[in-house]
PDB file of C-alpha atoms in Angstrom:
ATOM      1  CA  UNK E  17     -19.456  -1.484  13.383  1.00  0.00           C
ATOM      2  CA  UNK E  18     -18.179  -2.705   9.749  1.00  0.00           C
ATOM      3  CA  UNK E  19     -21.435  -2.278   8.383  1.00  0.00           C
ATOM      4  CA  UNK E  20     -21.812   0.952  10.050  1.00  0.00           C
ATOM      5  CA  UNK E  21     -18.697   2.427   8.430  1.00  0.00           C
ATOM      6  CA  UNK E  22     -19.717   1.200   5.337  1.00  0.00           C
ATOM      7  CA  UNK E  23     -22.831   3.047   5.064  1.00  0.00           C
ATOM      8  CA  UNK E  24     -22.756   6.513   3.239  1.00  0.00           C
ATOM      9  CA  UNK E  25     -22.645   8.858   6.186  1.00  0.00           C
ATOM     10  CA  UNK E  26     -21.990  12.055   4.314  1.00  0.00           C
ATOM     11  CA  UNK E  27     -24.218  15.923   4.359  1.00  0.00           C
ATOM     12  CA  UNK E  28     -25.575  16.402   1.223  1.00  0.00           C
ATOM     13  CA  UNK E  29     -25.673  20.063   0.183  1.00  0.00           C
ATOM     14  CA  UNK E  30     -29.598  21.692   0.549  1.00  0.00           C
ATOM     15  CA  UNK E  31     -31.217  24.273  -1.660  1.00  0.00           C
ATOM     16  CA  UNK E  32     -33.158  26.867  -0.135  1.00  0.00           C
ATOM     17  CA  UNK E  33     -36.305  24.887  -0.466  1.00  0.00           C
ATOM     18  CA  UNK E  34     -34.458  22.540   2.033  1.00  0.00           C
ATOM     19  CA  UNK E  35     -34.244  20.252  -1.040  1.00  0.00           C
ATOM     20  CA  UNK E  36     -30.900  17.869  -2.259  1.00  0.00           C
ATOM     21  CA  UNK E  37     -29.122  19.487  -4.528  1.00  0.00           C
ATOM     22  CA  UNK E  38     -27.750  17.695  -7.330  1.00  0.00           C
ATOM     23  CA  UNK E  39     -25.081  18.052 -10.064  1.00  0.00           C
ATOM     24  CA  UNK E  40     -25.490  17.884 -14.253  1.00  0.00           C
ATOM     25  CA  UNK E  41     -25.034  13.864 -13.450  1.00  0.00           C
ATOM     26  CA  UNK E  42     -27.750  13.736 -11.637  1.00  0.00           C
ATOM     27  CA  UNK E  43     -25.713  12.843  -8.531  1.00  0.00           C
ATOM     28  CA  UNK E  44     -26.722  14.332  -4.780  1.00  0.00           C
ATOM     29  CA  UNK E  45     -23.983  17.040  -4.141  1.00  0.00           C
ATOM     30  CA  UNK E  46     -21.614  16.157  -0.674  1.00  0.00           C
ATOM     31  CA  UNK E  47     -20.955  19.092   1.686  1.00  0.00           C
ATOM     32  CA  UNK E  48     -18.985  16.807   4.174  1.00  0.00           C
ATOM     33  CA  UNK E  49     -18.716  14.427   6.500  1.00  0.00           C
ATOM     34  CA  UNK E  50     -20.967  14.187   9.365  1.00  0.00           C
ATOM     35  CA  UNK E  51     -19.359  12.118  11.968  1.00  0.00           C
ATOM     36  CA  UNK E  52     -16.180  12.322  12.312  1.00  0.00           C
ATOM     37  CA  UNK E  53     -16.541  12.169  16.154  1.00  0.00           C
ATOM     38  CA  UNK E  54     -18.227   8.640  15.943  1.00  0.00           C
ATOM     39  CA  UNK E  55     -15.892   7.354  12.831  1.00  0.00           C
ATOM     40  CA  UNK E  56     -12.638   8.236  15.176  1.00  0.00           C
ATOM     41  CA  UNK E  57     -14.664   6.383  18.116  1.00  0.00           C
ATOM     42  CA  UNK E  58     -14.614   3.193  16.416  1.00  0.00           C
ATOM     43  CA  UNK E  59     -11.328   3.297  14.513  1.00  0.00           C
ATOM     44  CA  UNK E  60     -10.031   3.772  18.666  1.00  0.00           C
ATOM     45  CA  UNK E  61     -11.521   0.978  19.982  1.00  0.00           C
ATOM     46  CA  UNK E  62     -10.594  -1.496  16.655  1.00  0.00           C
ATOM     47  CA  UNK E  63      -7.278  -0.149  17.387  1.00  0.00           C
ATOM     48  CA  UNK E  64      -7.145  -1.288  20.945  1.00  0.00           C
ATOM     49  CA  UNK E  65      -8.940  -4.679  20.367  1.00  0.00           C
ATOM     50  CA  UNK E  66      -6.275  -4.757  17.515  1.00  0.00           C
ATOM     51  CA  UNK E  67      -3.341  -4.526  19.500  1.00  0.00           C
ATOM     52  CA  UNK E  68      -2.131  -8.151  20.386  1.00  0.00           C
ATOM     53  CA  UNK E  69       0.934  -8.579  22.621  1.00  0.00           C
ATOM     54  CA  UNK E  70       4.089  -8.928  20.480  1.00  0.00           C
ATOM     55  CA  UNK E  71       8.127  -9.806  21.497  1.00  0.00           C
ATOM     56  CA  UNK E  72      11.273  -9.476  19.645  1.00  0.00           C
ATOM     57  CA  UNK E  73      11.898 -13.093  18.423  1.00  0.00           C
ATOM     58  CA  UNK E  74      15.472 -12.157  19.149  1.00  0.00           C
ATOM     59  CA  UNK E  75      15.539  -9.851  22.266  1.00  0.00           C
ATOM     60  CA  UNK E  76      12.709 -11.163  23.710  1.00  0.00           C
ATOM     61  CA  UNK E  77      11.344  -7.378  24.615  1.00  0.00           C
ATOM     62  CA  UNK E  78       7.545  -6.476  24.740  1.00  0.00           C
ATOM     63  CA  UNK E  79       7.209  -4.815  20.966  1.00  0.00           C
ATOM     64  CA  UNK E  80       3.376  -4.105  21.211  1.00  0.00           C
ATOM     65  CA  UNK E  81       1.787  -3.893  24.847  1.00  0.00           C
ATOM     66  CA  UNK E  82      -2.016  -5.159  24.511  1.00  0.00           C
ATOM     67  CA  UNK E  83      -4.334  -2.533  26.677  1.00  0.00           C
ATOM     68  CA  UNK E  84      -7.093  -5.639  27.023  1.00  0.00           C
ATOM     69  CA  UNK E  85      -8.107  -8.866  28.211  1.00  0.00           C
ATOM     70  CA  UNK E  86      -7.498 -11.724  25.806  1.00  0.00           C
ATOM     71  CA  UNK E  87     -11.326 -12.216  25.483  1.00  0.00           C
ATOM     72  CA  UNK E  88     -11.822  -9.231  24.376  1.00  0.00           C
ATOM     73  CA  UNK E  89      -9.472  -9.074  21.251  1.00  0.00           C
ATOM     74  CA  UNK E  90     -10.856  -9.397  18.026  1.00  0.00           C
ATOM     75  CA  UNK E  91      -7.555 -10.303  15.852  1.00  0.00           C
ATOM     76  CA  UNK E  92      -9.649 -12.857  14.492  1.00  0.00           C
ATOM     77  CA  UNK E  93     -12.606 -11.003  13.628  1.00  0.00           C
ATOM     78  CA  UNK E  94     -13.239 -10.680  10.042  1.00  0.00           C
ATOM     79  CA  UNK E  95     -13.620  -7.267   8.940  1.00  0.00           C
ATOM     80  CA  UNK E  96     -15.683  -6.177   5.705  1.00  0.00           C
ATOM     81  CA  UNK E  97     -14.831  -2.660   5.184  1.00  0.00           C
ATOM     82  CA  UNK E  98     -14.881  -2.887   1.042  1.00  0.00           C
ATOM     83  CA  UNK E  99     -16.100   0.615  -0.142  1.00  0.00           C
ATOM     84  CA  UNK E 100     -16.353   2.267   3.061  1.00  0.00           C
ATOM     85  CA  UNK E 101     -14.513   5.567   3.450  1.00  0.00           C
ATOM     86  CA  UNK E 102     -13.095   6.948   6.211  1.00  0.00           C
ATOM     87  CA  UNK E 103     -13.551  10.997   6.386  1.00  0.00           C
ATOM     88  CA  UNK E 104     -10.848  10.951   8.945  1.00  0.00           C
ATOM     89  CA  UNK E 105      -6.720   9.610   9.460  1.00  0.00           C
ATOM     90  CA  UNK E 106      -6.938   6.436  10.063  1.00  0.00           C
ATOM     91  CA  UNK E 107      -4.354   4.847  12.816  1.00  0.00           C
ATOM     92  CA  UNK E 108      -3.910   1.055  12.609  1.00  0.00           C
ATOM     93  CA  UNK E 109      -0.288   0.750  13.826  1.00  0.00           C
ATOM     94  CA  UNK E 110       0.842  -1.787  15.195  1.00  0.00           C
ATOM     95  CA  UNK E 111      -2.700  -3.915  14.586  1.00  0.00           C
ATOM     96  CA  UNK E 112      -2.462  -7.882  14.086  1.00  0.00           C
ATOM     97  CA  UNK E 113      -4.629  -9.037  11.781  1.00  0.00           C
ATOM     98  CA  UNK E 114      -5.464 -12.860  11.899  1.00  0.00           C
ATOM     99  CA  UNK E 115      -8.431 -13.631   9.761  1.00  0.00           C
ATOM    100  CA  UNK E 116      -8.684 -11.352   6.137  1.00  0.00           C
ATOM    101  CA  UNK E 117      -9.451  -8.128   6.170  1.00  0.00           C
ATOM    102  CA  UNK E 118     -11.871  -6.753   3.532  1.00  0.00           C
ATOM    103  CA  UNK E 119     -10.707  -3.550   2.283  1.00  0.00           C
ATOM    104  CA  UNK E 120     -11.394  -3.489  -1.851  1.00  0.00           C
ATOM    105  CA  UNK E 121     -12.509  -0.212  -2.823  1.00  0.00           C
ATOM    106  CA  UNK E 122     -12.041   1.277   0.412  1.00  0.00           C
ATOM    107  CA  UNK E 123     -11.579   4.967   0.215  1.00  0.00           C
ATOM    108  CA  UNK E 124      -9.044   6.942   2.588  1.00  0.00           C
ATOM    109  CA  UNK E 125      -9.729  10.852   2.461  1.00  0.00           C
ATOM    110  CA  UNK E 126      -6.607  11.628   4.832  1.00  0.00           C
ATOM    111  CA  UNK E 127      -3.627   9.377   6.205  1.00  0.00           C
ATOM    112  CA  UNK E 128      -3.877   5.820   6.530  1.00  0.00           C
ATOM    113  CA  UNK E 129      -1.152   4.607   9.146  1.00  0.00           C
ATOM    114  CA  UNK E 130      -0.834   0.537   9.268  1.00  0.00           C
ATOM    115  CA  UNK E 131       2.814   0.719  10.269  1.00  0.00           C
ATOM    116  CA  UNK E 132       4.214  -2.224  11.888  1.00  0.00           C
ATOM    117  CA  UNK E 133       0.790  -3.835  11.322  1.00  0.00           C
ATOM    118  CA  UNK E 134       0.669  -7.851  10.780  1.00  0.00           C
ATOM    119  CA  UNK E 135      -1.305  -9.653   8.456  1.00  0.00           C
ATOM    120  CA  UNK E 136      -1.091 -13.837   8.512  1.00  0.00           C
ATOM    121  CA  UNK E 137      -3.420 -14.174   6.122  1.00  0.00           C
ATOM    122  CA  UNK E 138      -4.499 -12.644   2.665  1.00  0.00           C
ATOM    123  CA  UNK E 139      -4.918  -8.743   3.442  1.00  0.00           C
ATOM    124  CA  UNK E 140      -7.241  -7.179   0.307  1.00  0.00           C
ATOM    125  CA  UNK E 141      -6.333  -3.640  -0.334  1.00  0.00           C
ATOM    126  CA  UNK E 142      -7.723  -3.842  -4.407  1.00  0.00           C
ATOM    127  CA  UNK E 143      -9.123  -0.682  -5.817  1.00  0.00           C
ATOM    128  CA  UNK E 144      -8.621   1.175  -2.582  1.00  0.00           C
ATOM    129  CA  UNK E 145      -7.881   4.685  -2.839  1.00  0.00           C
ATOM    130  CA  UNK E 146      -5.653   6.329  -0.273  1.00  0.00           C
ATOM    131  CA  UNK E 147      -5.602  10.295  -0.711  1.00  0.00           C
ATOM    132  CA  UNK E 148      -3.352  11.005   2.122  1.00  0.00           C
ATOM    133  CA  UNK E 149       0.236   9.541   2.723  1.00  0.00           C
ATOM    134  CA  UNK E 150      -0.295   6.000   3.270  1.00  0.00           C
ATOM    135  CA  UNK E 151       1.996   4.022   5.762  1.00  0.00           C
ATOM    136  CA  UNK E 152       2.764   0.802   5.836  1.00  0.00           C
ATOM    137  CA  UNK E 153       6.193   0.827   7.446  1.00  0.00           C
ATOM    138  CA  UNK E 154       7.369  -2.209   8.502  1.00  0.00           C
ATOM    139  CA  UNK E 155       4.245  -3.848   8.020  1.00  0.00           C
ATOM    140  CA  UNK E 156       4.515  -8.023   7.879  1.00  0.00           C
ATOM    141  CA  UNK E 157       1.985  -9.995   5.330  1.00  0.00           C
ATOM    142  CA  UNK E 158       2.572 -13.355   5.716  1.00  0.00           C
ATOM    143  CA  UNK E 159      -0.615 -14.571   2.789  1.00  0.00           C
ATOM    144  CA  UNK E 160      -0.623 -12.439  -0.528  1.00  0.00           C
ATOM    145  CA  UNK E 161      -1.264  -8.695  -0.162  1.00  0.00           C
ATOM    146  CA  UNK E 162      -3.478  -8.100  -2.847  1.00  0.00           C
ATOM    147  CA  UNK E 163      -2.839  -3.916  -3.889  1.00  0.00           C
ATOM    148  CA  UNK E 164      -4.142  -4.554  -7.481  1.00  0.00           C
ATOM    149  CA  UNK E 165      -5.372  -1.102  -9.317  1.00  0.00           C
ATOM    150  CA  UNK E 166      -5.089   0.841  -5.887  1.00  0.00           C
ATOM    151  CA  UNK E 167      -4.417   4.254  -6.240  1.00  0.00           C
ATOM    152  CA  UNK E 168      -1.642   5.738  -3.817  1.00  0.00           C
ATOM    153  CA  UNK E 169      -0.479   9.886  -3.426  1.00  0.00           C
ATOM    154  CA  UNK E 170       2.682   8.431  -1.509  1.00  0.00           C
ATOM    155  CA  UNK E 171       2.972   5.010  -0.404  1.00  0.00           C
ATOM    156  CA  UNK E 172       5.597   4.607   2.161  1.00  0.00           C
ATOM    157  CA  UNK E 173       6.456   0.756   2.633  1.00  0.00           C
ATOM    158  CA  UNK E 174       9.822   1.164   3.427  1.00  0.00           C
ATOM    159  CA  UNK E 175      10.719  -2.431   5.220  1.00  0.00           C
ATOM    160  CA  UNK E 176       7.705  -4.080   4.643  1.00  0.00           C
ATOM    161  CA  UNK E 177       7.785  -8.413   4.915  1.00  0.00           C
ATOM    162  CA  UNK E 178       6.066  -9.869   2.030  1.00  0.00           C
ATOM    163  CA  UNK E 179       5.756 -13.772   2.569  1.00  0.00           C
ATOM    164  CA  UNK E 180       3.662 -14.846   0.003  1.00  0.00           C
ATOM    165  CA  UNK E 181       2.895 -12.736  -3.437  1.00  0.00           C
ATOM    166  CA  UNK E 182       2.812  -9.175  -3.394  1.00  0.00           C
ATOM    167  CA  UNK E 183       0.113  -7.988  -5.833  1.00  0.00           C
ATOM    168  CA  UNK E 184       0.891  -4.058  -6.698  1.00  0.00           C
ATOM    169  CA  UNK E 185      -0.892  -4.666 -10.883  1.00  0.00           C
ATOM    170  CA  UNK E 186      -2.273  -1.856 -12.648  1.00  0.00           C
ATOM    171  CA  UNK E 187      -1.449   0.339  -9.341  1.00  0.00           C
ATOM    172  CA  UNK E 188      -0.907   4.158  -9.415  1.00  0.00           C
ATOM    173  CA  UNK E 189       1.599   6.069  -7.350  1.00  0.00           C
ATOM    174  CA  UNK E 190       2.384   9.344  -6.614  1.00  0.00           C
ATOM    175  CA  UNK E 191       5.385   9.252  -4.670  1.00  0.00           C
ATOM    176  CA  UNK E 192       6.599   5.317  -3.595  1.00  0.00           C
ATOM    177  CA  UNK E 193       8.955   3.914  -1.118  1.00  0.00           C
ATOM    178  CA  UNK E 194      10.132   0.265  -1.134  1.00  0.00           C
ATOM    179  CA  UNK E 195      13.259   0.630  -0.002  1.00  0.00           C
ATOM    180  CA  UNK E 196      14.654  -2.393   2.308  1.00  0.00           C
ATOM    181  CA  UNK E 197      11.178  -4.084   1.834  1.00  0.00           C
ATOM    182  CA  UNK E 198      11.184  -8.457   1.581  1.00  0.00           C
ATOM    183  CA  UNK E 199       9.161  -9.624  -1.053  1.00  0.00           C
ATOM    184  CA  UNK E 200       9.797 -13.130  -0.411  1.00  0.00           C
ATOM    185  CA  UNK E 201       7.322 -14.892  -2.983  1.00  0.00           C
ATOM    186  CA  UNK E 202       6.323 -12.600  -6.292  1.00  0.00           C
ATOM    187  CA  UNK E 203       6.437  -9.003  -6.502  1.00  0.00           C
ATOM    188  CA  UNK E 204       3.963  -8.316  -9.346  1.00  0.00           C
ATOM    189  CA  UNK E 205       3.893  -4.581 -10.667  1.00  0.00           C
ATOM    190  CA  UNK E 206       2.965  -5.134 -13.851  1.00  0.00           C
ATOM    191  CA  UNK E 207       1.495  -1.869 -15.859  1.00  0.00           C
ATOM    192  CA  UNK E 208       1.426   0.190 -12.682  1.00  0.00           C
ATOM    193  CA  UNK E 209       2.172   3.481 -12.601  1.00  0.00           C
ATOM    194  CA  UNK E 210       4.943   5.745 -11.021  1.00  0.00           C
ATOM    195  CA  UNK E 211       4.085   9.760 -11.225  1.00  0.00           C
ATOM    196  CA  UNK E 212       6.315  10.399  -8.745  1.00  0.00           C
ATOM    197  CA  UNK E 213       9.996   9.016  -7.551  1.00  0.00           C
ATOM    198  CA  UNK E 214      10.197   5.358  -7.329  1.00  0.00           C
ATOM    199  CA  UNK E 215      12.292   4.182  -3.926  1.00  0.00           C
ATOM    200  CA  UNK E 216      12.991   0.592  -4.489  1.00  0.00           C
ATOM    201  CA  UNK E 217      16.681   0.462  -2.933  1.00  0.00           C
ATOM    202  CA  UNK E 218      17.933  -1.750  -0.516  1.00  0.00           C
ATOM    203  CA  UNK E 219      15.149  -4.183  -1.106  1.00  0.00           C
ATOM    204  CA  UNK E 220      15.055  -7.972  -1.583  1.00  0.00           C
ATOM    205  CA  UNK E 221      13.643  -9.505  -4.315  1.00  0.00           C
ATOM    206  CA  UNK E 222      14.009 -13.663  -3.303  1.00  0.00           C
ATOM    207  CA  UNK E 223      10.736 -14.560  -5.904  1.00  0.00           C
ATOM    208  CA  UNK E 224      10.643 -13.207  -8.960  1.00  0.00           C
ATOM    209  CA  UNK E 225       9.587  -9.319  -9.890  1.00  0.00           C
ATOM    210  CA  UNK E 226       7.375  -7.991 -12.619  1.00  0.00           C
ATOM    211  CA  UNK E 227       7.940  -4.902 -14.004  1.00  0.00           C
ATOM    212  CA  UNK E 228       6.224  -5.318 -17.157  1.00  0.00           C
ATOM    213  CA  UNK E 229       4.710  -2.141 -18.740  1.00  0.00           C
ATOM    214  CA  UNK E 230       4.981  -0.231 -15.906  1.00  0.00           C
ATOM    215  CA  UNK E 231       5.205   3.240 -16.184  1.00  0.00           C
ATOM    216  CA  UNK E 232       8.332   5.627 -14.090  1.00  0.00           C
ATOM    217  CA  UNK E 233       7.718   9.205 -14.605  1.00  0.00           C
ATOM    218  CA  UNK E 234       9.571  10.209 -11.957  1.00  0.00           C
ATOM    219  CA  UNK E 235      13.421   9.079 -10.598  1.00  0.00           C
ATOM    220  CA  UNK E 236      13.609   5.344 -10.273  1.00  0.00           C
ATOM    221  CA  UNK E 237      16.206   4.175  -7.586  1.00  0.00           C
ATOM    222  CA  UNK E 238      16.870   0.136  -7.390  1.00  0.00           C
ATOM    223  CA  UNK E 239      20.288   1.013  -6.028  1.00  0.00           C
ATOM    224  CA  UNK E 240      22.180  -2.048  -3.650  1.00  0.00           C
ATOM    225  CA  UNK E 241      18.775  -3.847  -4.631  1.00  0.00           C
ATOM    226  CA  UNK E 242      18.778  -8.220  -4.089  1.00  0.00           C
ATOM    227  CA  UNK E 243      17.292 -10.085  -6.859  1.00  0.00           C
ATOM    228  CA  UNK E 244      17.385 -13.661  -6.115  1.00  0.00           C
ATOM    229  CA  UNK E 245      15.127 -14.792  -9.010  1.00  0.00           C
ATOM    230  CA  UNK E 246      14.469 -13.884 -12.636  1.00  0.00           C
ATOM    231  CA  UNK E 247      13.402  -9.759 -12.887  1.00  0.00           C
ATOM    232  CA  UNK E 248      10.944  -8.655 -15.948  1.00  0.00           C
ATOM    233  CA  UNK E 249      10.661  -5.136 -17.385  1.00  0.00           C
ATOM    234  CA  UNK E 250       9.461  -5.869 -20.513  1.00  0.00           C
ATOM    235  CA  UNK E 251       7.560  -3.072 -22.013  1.00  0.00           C
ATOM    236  CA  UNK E 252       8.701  -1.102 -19.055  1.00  0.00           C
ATOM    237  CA  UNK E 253       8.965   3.343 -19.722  1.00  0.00           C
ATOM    238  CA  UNK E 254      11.722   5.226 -18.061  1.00  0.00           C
ATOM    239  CA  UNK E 255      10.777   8.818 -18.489  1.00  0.00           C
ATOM    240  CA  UNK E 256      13.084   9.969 -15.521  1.00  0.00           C
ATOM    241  CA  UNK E 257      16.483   8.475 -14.600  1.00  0.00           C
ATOM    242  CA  UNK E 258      16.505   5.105 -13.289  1.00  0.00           C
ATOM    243  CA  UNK E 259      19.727   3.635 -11.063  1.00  0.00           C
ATOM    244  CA  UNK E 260      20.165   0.298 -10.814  1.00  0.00           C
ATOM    245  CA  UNK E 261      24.093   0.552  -9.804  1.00  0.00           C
ATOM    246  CA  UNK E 262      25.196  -2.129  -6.859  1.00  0.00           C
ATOM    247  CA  UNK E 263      22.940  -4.523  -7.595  1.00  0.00           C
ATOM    248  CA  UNK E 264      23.024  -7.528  -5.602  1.00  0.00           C
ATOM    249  CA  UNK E 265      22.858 -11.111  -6.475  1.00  0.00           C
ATOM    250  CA  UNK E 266      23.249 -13.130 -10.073  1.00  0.00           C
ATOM    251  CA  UNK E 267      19.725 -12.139 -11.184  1.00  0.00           C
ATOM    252  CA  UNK E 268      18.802 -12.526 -14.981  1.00  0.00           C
ATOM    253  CA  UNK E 269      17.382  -9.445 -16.038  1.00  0.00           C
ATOM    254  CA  UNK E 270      14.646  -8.739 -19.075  1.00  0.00           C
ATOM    255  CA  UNK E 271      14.503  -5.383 -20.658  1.00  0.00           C
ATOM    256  CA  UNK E 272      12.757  -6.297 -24.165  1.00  0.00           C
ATOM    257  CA  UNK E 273      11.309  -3.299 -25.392  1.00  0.00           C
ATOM    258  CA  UNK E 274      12.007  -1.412 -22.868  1.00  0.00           C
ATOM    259  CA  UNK E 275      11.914   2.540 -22.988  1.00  0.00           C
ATOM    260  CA  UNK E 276      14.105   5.032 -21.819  1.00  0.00           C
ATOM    261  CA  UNK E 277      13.732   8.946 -22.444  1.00  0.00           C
ATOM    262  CA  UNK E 278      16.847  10.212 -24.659  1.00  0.00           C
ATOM    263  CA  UNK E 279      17.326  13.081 -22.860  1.00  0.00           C
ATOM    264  CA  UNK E 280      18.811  11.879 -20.014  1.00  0.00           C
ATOM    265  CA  UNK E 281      21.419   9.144 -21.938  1.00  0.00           C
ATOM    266  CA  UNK E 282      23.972  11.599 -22.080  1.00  0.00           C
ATOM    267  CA  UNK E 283      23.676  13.131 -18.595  1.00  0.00           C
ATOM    268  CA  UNK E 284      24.721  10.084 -16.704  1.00  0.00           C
ATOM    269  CA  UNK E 285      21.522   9.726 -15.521  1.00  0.00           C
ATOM    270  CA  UNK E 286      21.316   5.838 -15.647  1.00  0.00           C
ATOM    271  CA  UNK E 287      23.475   4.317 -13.658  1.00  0.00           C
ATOM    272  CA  UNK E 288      23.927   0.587 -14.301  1.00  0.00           C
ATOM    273  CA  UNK E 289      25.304  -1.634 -12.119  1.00  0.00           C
ATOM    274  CA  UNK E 290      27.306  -5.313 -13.060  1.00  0.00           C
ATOM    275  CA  UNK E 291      23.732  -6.996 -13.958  1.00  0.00           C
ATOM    276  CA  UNK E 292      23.775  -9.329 -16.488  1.00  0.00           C
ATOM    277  CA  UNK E 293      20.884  -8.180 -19.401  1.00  0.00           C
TER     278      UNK E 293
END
């Protein structure tokens, strides 16, 4: 089925000699997708064989309710989906992951939902390119969760667990919401770039977080953020305003060369909370 997805399954445009048509580059010319029906089809039944029983640790109440037989799960299937694309939304809520899933390059045409989704080992999300909203609300990665050079419109990963090291380098965001997300080992963002607002409020930094060179065009919020360990924006650009009033914790901050647009210095527009620089 992974190999199947990964295939190109796209029309290609015809001439009127029922010939491909092709652009200056030389390229066959796309007219769409041709099986959406079938792509949906098999994104349903991952989804169900997906789907392991979960509890609240605390409460003890049914989270996730599995829909099949224990044999016929495939949490610990290994699925190699680099460079497929999916024509369609995607729905992976709620999906437990136990071996590591292969998505590098992976392209995303609409919304990709992995909301409450659990990863225990590495999850590879590199050079993927998600052109709808993206959703990983909630979401718990307990190896690294490799995002490196991905390309976002509006990541929304708002209370999302990070266990191990949380690779966001040389990522691009439109819109991006970390607020009240756990980065528990490294949060690397290192030369990745914000077009839209930045949400990182609320969250908790316990490893260290790199900043370095990473573009904010938009409003930057680290407002009642945690920072347990040392925090780097070296080289960092501020083009918007930034807050980073409340801050939690005794972290050691490091803005060396750090740039911040003049316009907004006299507006009150970055608000700076008792963190020690």
């Amino acid at each position: 089925l992974c190999g199947y997805l990964r295939s190109d399954r796209a029309n290609y445009a015809l001439d009127e000699l029922v010939q491909p048509v092709k652009n200056a580059s030389g390229h066959l010319v796309k007219s769409g997708a041709s099986d959406e029906a079938v792509e949906s089809t098999i994104l349903s039944v991952m989804r169900d064989r997906l789907r392991k029983k979960r509890k609240n640790d605390k409460t003890g109440k049914t989270i996730v309710r599995q829909t099949v037989d224990d044999d016929q799960l495939w949490c610990t299937c290994a699925f190699d989906l680099h460079e497929a694309t999916f024509h369609g939304a995607v729905d992976l809520t709620y999906s437990t992951f136990e071996c590591v899933p292969d998505f590098r390059g992976t392209k995303f045409e609409r919304d990709a939902d992995f909301s409450e989704a659990t990863f225990t080992r590495r999850a590879d999300f590199s050079e993927a390119h998600f052109t709808g909203d993206t959703y990983f609300y909630g979401a718990h990665f307990t190896g690294g969760a490799y995002f490196s050079g991905a390309h976002f419109k509006a990541a929304r990963i708002s209370g999302a667990h990070f266990t191990d090291g949380a690779y966001f380098s040389r990522a691009h965001f439109g819109d991006a919401d970390f607020s009240e997300a756990h980065f528990t080992g490294g949060a690397y963002f290192s030369r990745a770039h914000f077009t839209g607002d930045a949400d990182f409020s609320g969250a908790h930094f316990t490893g260290g977080a790199y900043f370095s060179r990473a573009h904010f065009t938009g409003d930057t919020y680290f407002s009642e953020a945690h920072f347990t360990g040392g925090t780097n924006f070296s080289g960092a650009e501020f083009r918007a305003s930034a807050a980073f009033s409340g801050i939690q914790g005794q972290p050691s901050f490091g803005f060396k060369k750090c740039k911040f647009n003049k316009k907004f210095r006299g507006a009150d527009a970055y608000k700076w909370g008792p963190i020690p620089i």
